Amino acid sequence: MATKLETWLILLLMPSFLSLQYFVVAKPQVPCYFIFGDSAVDNGNNLALHSLAKANFKPYGIDLPAGVPTGRFTNGRTSTDLLAELLGFTTYPPPYVTASGKEILTGVNYGSSGAGIRKESGRHLGGRITMDKQLKQHLLIVSRIADILGSRELAGKYVNKCIYSVTLGSNDYVNNYYIPVTYPNGALYTQDRWAAILIQRYGQQLRTLYNFGAKKIVIFSLERLGCAPVVVAEFGGHRNPDDVSCVEHVNRAAELFNGRLMTLVDELNTELPDAKFVYVDVFTLSPADLLPHGFKVLNHPCCKLLTGIVGVCLPGKVPCEDRDDYVFWDGYHTTEAVNKIIANNSYNSMSPNGVYPINIAQLAQLQI
């Protein structure tokens, strides 16, 4: 039986131990979790590519247990890492480039920085895995699962029960539509027409994912792209860190996309009644809305940015110490503190303005 001193020491050390482990051991609510998307969810796939879109240097990953970069474009965990925890997984879905053996049975992360709905988006950054390529990778993984389980039929029944999340669209704007020197689309299409073109292709991709066995699919909206520090600097001039002004015409473009995306979710749920598509609205979580959560620096990156490669941290430089006070980690990506709010809201929210038509906790329990 532990003495009072031993008990006190255990309680004192427990927070540090949990921060290293990250997980409370629990049975996963679904057998696997597959992640598709861009730099918001990339956990190492781009490290194998010739690309400018890599987070393979400090201070990225400074708040992970080992304090080393893993390919994640934030100081710690991504929103999908945190969702994996909420779903009860004891490990994160591995990046596709390293996924091997039976670990693929708990899911795979295909996310790639620079990836878009359109294959040309992010091309100027170098190598990236577009959504079309991510879908091809997933088909290979499903085939490998069939080999492990013994048949395609068993694999199909298995992956039907899994959660799938997709986070796409940002690069189709910030690394395509709004770079007129490299991409003509901003001059060719109005904001509304561009949103329509993207949603049409996105719908085709999501139907392909369904055809590969996905039945529980979570789709994240675009964030307020016009509030990202590099976008504000590009279109709105350099502002005071306490100024929460955003570039409204860029936010308007994201809002148009999101409106069509929610309509697409309704269409897919009607068209494919044996599946459930969930829309997660992160657009409404503006920097100003984060003030009540204790954030103090709303429109300025925590790390010093590298000149010439817009939005990326300067390698090796010590970032801000009070990282939980910052909304943005670098020029585009949010801190782990914001990612926690996104994950918790998408998992627990009971508001149709946050998640629609059900939340991820309900989706996990849904019998399809």
Coordinates of C-alpha atoms in Angstrom, one line a residue:
M1 CA 0.0 0.0 0.0
A2 CA 1.4 3.4 -1.0
T3 CA 2.4 5.8 1.7
K4 CA 1.0 9.4 1.8
L5 CA 4.4 10.6 0.4
E6 CA 4.4 8.0 -2.4
T7 CA 0.8 8.9 -3.3
W8 CA 1.7 12.6 -3.3
L9 CA 4.6 12.0 -5.6
I10 CA 2.5 9.9 -8.0
L11 CA -0.1 12.7 -8.2
L12 CA 2.7 15.3 -8.7
L13 CA 4.3 13.4 -11.6
M14 CA 1.1 12.2 -13.3
P15 CA 0.5 15.3 -15.5
S16 CA 4.1 15.1 -16.9
F17 CA 3.7 11.4 -17.5
L18 CA 0.4 11.9 -19.3
S19 CA 1.9 14.7 -21.5
L20 CA 4.5 12.3 -22.7
Q21 CA 2.1 9.5 -23.4
Y22 CA -0.7 11.7 -24.8
F23 CA -3.2 8.9 -24.5
V24 CA -5.5 7.5 -21.9
V25 CA -5.8 3.8 -22.8
A26 CA -9.3 3.1 -24.1
K27 CA -10.9 0.8 -26.7
P28 CA -11.2 2.6 -30.0
Q29 CA -14.7 3.5 -30.9
V30 CA -14.1 2.5 -34.6
P31 CA -11.6 -0.1 -35.9
C32 CA -9.6 2.5 -38.0
Y33 CA -9.2 6.1 -38.9
F34 CA -8.1 7.3 -42.4
I35 CA -7.0 10.8 -42.9
F36 CA -6.9 12.7 -46.2
G37 CA -5.8 16.3 -46.7
D38 CA -3.2 19.0 -46.8
S39 CA -0.6 20.5 -44.4
A40 CA -3.3 20.9 -41.7
V41 CA -3.1 17.1 -41.2
D42 CA 0.3 16.1 -42.8
N43 CA 2.2 14.0 -40.3
G44 CA 5.3 13.1 -42.4
N45 CA 4.3 12.2 -45.9
N46 CA 6.1 15.2 -47.5
L47 CA 9.4 14.3 -45.8
A48 CA 9.9 11.8 -48.6
L49 CA 9.3 14.3 -51.3
H50 CA 11.4 17.0 -53.1
S51 CA 9.3 19.9 -51.8
L52 CA 9.5 23.3 -50.2
A53 CA 6.4 22.3 -48.2
K54 CA 8.2 20.4 -45.5
A55 CA 8.1 20.8 -41.7
N56 CA 11.3 18.8 -41.1
F57 CA 13.2 21.3 -39.0
K58 CA 12.9 23.0 -35.6
P59 CA 10.9 24.7 -34.1
Y60 CA 8.2 22.5 -35.7
G61 CA 7.3 19.8 -33.3
I62 CA 8.7 21.6 -30.3
D63 CA 5.8 20.6 -28.0
L64 CA 5.7 16.9 -29.1
P65 CA 7.1 14.5 -26.5
A66 CA 10.6 14.3 -28.0
G67 CA 10.5 18.0 -29.1
V68 CA 11.5 17.1 -32.7
P69 CA 9.9 17.8 -36.0
T70 CA 7.8 15.0 -37.5
G71 CA 6.4 16.7 -40.6
R72 CA 3.5 18.3 -38.7
F73 CA 3.0 22.0 -39.5
T74 CA 2.5 23.1 -35.9
N75 CA 4.2 23.2 -32.6
G76 CA 2.6 19.9 -31.4
R77 CA -0.4 17.8 -32.4
T78 CA -2.7 18.4 -35.3
S79 CA -6.5 18.4 -35.0
T80 CA -6.6 14.9 -36.5
D81 CA -4.0 13.6 -34.0
L82 CA -6.3 14.9 -31.3
L83 CA -9.4 13.4 -32.9
A84 CA -7.6 10.0 -33.0
E85 CA -7.2 10.4 -29.2
L86 CA -10.8 11.3 -28.7
L87 CA -11.8 8.2 -30.8
G88 CA -9.8 6.1 -28.3
F89 CA -6.8 5.1 -30.4
T90 CA -3.5 4.5 -28.6
T91 CA -1.4 5.4 -31.6
Y92 CA -1.8 8.0 -34.4
P93 CA -2.5 6.8 -37.9
P94 CA 0.9 6.4 -39.5
P95 CA 1.9 8.4 -42.6
Y96 CA 1.3 6.4 -45.8
V97 CA 5.1 6.5 -46.7
T98 CA 6.0 4.5 -43.6
A99 CA 2.8 2.5 -42.9
S100 CA 3.6 -1.2 -42.9
G101 CA 2.3 -4.5 -41.7
K102 CA -0.7 -4.8 -39.5
E103 CA -0.5 -1.2 -38.3
I104 CA -2.5 -0.2 -41.3
L105 CA -5.5 -2.0 -39.7
T106 CA -5.9 1.0 -37.4
G107 CA -5.7 3.5 -40.2
V108 CA -3.4 5.6 -42.4
N109 CA -2.7 9.3 -42.8
Y110 CA -2.4 10.3 -46.5
G111 CA -2.2 14.1 -45.8
S112 CA 0.3 16.1 -47.8
S113 CA 1.3 19.7 -47.5
G114 CA 0.5 21.6 -50.7
A115 CA -2.2 19.1 -51.8
G116 CA -5.4 20.4 -53.3
I117 CA -8.6 19.3 -54.9
R118 CA -7.1 20.4 -58.2
K119 CA -4.0 18.6 -59.3
E120 CA -2.1 21.8 -60.2
S121 CA -2.6 23.5 -56.8
G122 CA 0.7 23.9 -55.0
R123 CA 2.7 22.9 -58.0
H124 CA 5.2 25.7 -57.5
L125 CA 6.1 24.2 -54.1
G126 CA 7.4 21.0 -55.6
G127 CA 6.4 17.5 -54.7
R128 CA 3.0 17.0 -53.0
I129 CA 0.4 14.2 -53.0
T130 CA -2.8 15.5 -54.6
M131 CA -6.2 14.2 -53.5
D132 CA -6.4 12.1 -56.6
K133 CA -3.1 10.4 -55.6
Q134 CA -4.2 10.0 -52.0
L135 CA -7.2 8.1 -53.2
K136 CA -5.0 5.8 -55.3
Q137 CA -2.8 5.2 -52.2
H138 CA -5.9 4.3 -50.2
L139 CA -7.0 1.8 -52.8
L140 CA -3.6 0.1 -52.3
I141 CA -4.0 0.1 -48.6
V142 CA -7.5 -1.5 -48.8
S143 CA -5.9 -4.2 -51.0
R144 CA -3.3 -4.8 -48.4
I145 CA -6.0 -5.0 -45.7
A146 CA -7.7 -7.6 -47.8
D147 CA -4.5 -9.6 -47.9
I148 CA -4.2 -9.4 -44.1
L149 CA -7.9 -10.3 -43.4
G150 CA -8.0 -13.0 -46.1
S151 CA -10.5 -11.6 -48.6
R152 CA -11.9 -8.5 -50.3
E153 CA -15.3 -9.1 -48.7
L154 CA -13.9 -9.1 -45.2
A155 CA -11.8 -6.0 -46.0
G156 CA -14.9 -4.2 -47.3
K157 CA -16.9 -5.0 -44.1
Y158 CA -14.0 -3.9 -42.0
V159 CA -13.3 -0.5 -43.7
N160 CA -17.0 0.3 -43.8
K161 CA -16.9 0.7 -40.0
C162 CA -14.0 3.2 -40.0
I163 CA -13.9 7.0 -39.7
Y164 CA -12.6 9.0 -42.7
S165 CA -11.7 12.7 -42.5
V166 CA -10.9 15.0 -45.4
T167 CA -9.4 18.5 -45.0
L168 CA -8.9 20.1 -48.5
G169 CA -9.4 23.3 -50.4
S170 CA -7.0 25.8 -48.8
N171 CA -4.3 25.3 -51.4
D172 CA -6.7 25.7 -54.2
Y173 CA -7.0 29.3 -53.0
V174 CA -3.7 30.4 -51.4
N175 CA -1.5 28.3 -53.6
N176 CA -3.5 28.6 -56.8
Y177 CA -6.3 31.1 -57.2
Y178 CA -4.5 33.9 -55.4
I179 CA -1.2 33.5 -57.2
P180 CA -1.9 35.1 -60.6
V181 CA 1.8 35.0 -61.7
T182 CA 1.8 31.2 -61.6
Y183 CA -1.9 30.2 -62.0
P184 CA -4.4 31.8 -64.4
N185 CA -7.5 30.8 -62.5
G186 CA -7.9 34.0 -60.5
A187 CA -8.2 35.9 -63.8
L188 CA -10.4 33.3 -65.5
Y189 CA -13.0 32.7 -62.9
T190 CA -15.1 34.7 -60.5
Q191 CA -15.0 33.6 -56.8
D192 CA -18.4 31.9 -57.2
R193 CA -17.5 30.1 -60.4
W194 CA -14.2 28.9 -58.9
A195 CA -16.0 27.5 -55.8
A196 CA -18.4 25.7 -58.1
I197 CA -15.5 24.1 -60.1
L198 CA -13.8 23.0 -57.0
I199 CA -16.9 21.5 -55.4
Q200 CA -17.8 19.6 -58.6
R201 CA -14.4 17.9 -58.5
Y202 CA -14.5 17.4 -54.8
G203 CA -17.8 15.7 -55.1
Q204 CA -16.3 13.2 -57.6
Q205 CA -13.4 12.5 -55.2
L206 CA -15.7 11.9 -52.2
R207 CA -17.8 9.5 -54.3
T208 CA -14.7 7.7 -55.2
L209 CA -13.8 7.4 -51.5
Y210 CA -17.2 6.0 -50.9
N211 CA -16.8 3.5 -53.7
F212 CA -13.6 2.3 -52.0
G213 CA -15.5 1.4 -48.9
A214 CA -15.9 4.6 -46.9
K215 CA -19.2 5.0 -45.1
K216 CA -18.4 7.5 -42.3
I217 CA -16.9 10.5 -43.8
V218 CA -16.0 13.8 -42.0
I219 CA -15.4 16.9 -44.2
F220 CA -13.8 20.0 -42.8
S221 CA -14.7 23.4 -44.1
L222 CA -12.2 26.0 -45.1
E223 CA -11.0 28.2 -42.3
R224 CA -11.0 32.0 -42.5
L225 CA -8.1 32.1 -45.1
G226 CA -8.2 35.9 -45.0
C227 CA -7.1 36.0 -41.4
A228 CA -3.8 34.1 -41.9
P229 CA -0.8 36.3 -41.1
V230 CA 0.8 35.9 -44.5
V231 CA -2.5 36.7 -46.3
V232 CA -3.1 39.8 -44.2
A233 CA 0.5 40.9 -45.0
E234 CA 0.1 40.3 -48.7
F235 CA -3.3 41.9 -49.2
G236 CA -3.8 44.1 -46.1
G237 CA -0.4 45.5 -45.2
H238 CA 1.6 44.7 -42.1
R239 CA -0.5 45.1 -39.1
N240 CA -0.1 45.3 -35.4
P241 CA -0.1 41.8 -33.7
D242 CA -3.2 42.9 -31.7
D243 CA -5.1 43.9 -34.9
V244 CA -7.5 41.2 -35.8
S245 CA -8.4 42.7 -39.2
C246 CA -8.7 40.1 -41.9
V247 CA -8.8 40.3 -45.7
E248 CA -12.5 40.1 -46.3
H249 CA -12.5 39.3 -50.0
V250 CA -10.4 36.2 -49.3
N251 CA -12.7 35.2 -46.5
R252 CA -15.7 35.8 -48.8
A253 CA -14.2 33.3 -51.3
A254 CA -13.8 30.7 -48.5
E255 CA -17.4 31.4 -47.4
L256 CA -18.7 30.8 -50.9
F257 CA -16.8 27.5 -51.1
N258 CA -18.1 26.4 -47.7
G259 CA -21.7 27.1 -48.6
R260 CA -21.4 24.9 -51.6
L261 CA -19.6 22.3 -49.6
M262 CA -22.5 22.1 -47.1
T263 CA -24.9 21.7 -50.0
L264 CA -22.7 18.9 -51.3
V265 CA -22.9 17.1 -48.0
D266 CA -26.7 17.2 -48.1
E267 CA -26.6 15.9 -51.7
L268 CA -24.3 13.0 -50.8
N269 CA -26.3 12.0 -47.8
T270 CA -29.4 11.9 -50.0
E271 CA -27.7 10.1 -52.9
L272 CA -25.8 7.6 -50.7
P273 CA -28.2 6.6 -47.8
D274 CA -26.0 3.8 -46.6
A275 CA -23.3 6.3 -45.8
K276 CA -23.1 9.3 -43.6
F277 CA -21.2 12.5 -44.5
V278 CA -20.6 15.1 -41.7
Y279 CA -19.7 18.7 -42.3
V280 CA -17.4 20.4 -39.7
D281 CA -17.5 24.2 -39.8
V282 CA -14.1 25.7 -38.8
F283 CA -14.8 29.0 -40.6
T284 CA -17.0 30.3 -37.8
L285 CA -14.0 29.9 -35.4
S286 CA -12.5 33.3 -36.2
P287 CA -9.5 34.7 -34.3
A288 CA -11.8 37.1 -32.5
D289 CA -14.0 34.2 -31.4
L290 CA -11.0 32.7 -29.7
L291 CA -10.5 35.6 -27.3
P292 CA -12.9 34.0 -24.7
H293 CA -10.7 30.8 -24.8
G294 CA -7.7 32.8 -23.5
F295 CA -5.9 33.6 -26.7
K296 CA -4.1 36.9 -26.7
V297 CA -2.2 37.2 -30.0
L298 CA -4.7 36.7 -32.8
N299 CA -3.0 37.7 -36.1
H300 CA 0.7 37.2 -35.6
P301 CA 2.8 34.0 -35.9
C302 CA 4.4 32.4 -32.9
C303 CA 7.6 31.6 -34.8
K304 CA 9.7 34.0 -36.9
L305 CA 9.0 33.4 -40.6
L306 CA 11.5 32.5 -43.2
T307 CA 11.9 35.2 -45.9
G308 CA 11.2 34.0 -49.4
I309 CA 9.2 30.9 -48.5
V310 CA 6.0 32.5 -47.4
G311 CA 4.5 31.2 -44.2
V312 CA 7.2 28.8 -43.0
C313 CA 9.1 29.1 -39.8
L314 CA 12.7 30.3 -39.8
P315 CA 14.7 27.1 -39.1
G316 CA 16.3 26.8 -35.7
K317 CA 15.0 30.0 -34.2
V318 CA 13.3 29.9 -30.8
P319 CA 9.6 30.6 -31.1
C320 CA 7.4 32.5 -28.6
E321 CA 7.3 31.0 -25.1
D322 CA 3.6 31.5 -24.5
R323 CA 2.4 29.4 -27.3
D324 CA -1.0 28.8 -25.9
D325 CA -1.7 32.5 -26.2
Y326 CA -1.2 32.4 -30.0
V327 CA -3.8 31.5 -32.6
F328 CA -1.2 31.1 -35.4
W329 CA 2.0 29.0 -35.1
D330 CA 3.4 30.1 -38.5
G331 CA 2.1 32.1 -41.4
Y332 CA -0.8 29.8 -42.1
H333 CA -1.2 27.0 -39.5
T334 CA -2.7 27.2 -36.1
T335 CA -1.1 26.2 -32.8
E336 CA -1.9 23.0 -31.0
A337 CA -4.0 25.0 -28.6
V338 CA -6.4 26.0 -31.4
N339 CA -6.2 22.5 -32.9
K340 CA -7.6 21.2 -29.5
I341 CA -10.6 23.4 -29.8
I342 CA -11.2 22.3 -33.4
A343 CA -11.0 18.6 -32.5
N344 CA -13.2 19.0 -29.4
N345 CA -15.8 21.0 -31.2
S346 CA -16.0 18.5 -34.1
Y347 CA -16.2 15.6 -31.8
N348 CA -18.6 16.9 -29.1
S349 CA -20.5 19.9 -30.5
M350 CA -24.3 19.6 -30.5
S351 CA -24.8 22.7 -32.6
P352 CA -25.7 22.4 -36.3
N353 CA -23.7 25.5 -36.8
G354 CA -20.5 23.6 -35.7
V355 CA -21.1 20.1 -37.0
Y356 CA -23.8 19.0 -39.4
P357 CA -25.9 16.8 -39.3
I358 CA -24.3 15.0 -36.4
N359 CA -21.0 15.2 -34.5
I360 CA -18.1 12.8 -34.8
A361 CA -18.8 11.0 -31.5
Q362 CA -22.3 10.2 -32.8
L363 CA -20.9 9.2 -36.2
A364 CA -18.5 6.7 -34.6
Q365 CA -21.5 5.0 -32.8
L366 CA -23.7 5.1 -35.9
Q367 CA -24.6 1.6 -37.2
I368 CA -24.4 1.7 -41.0

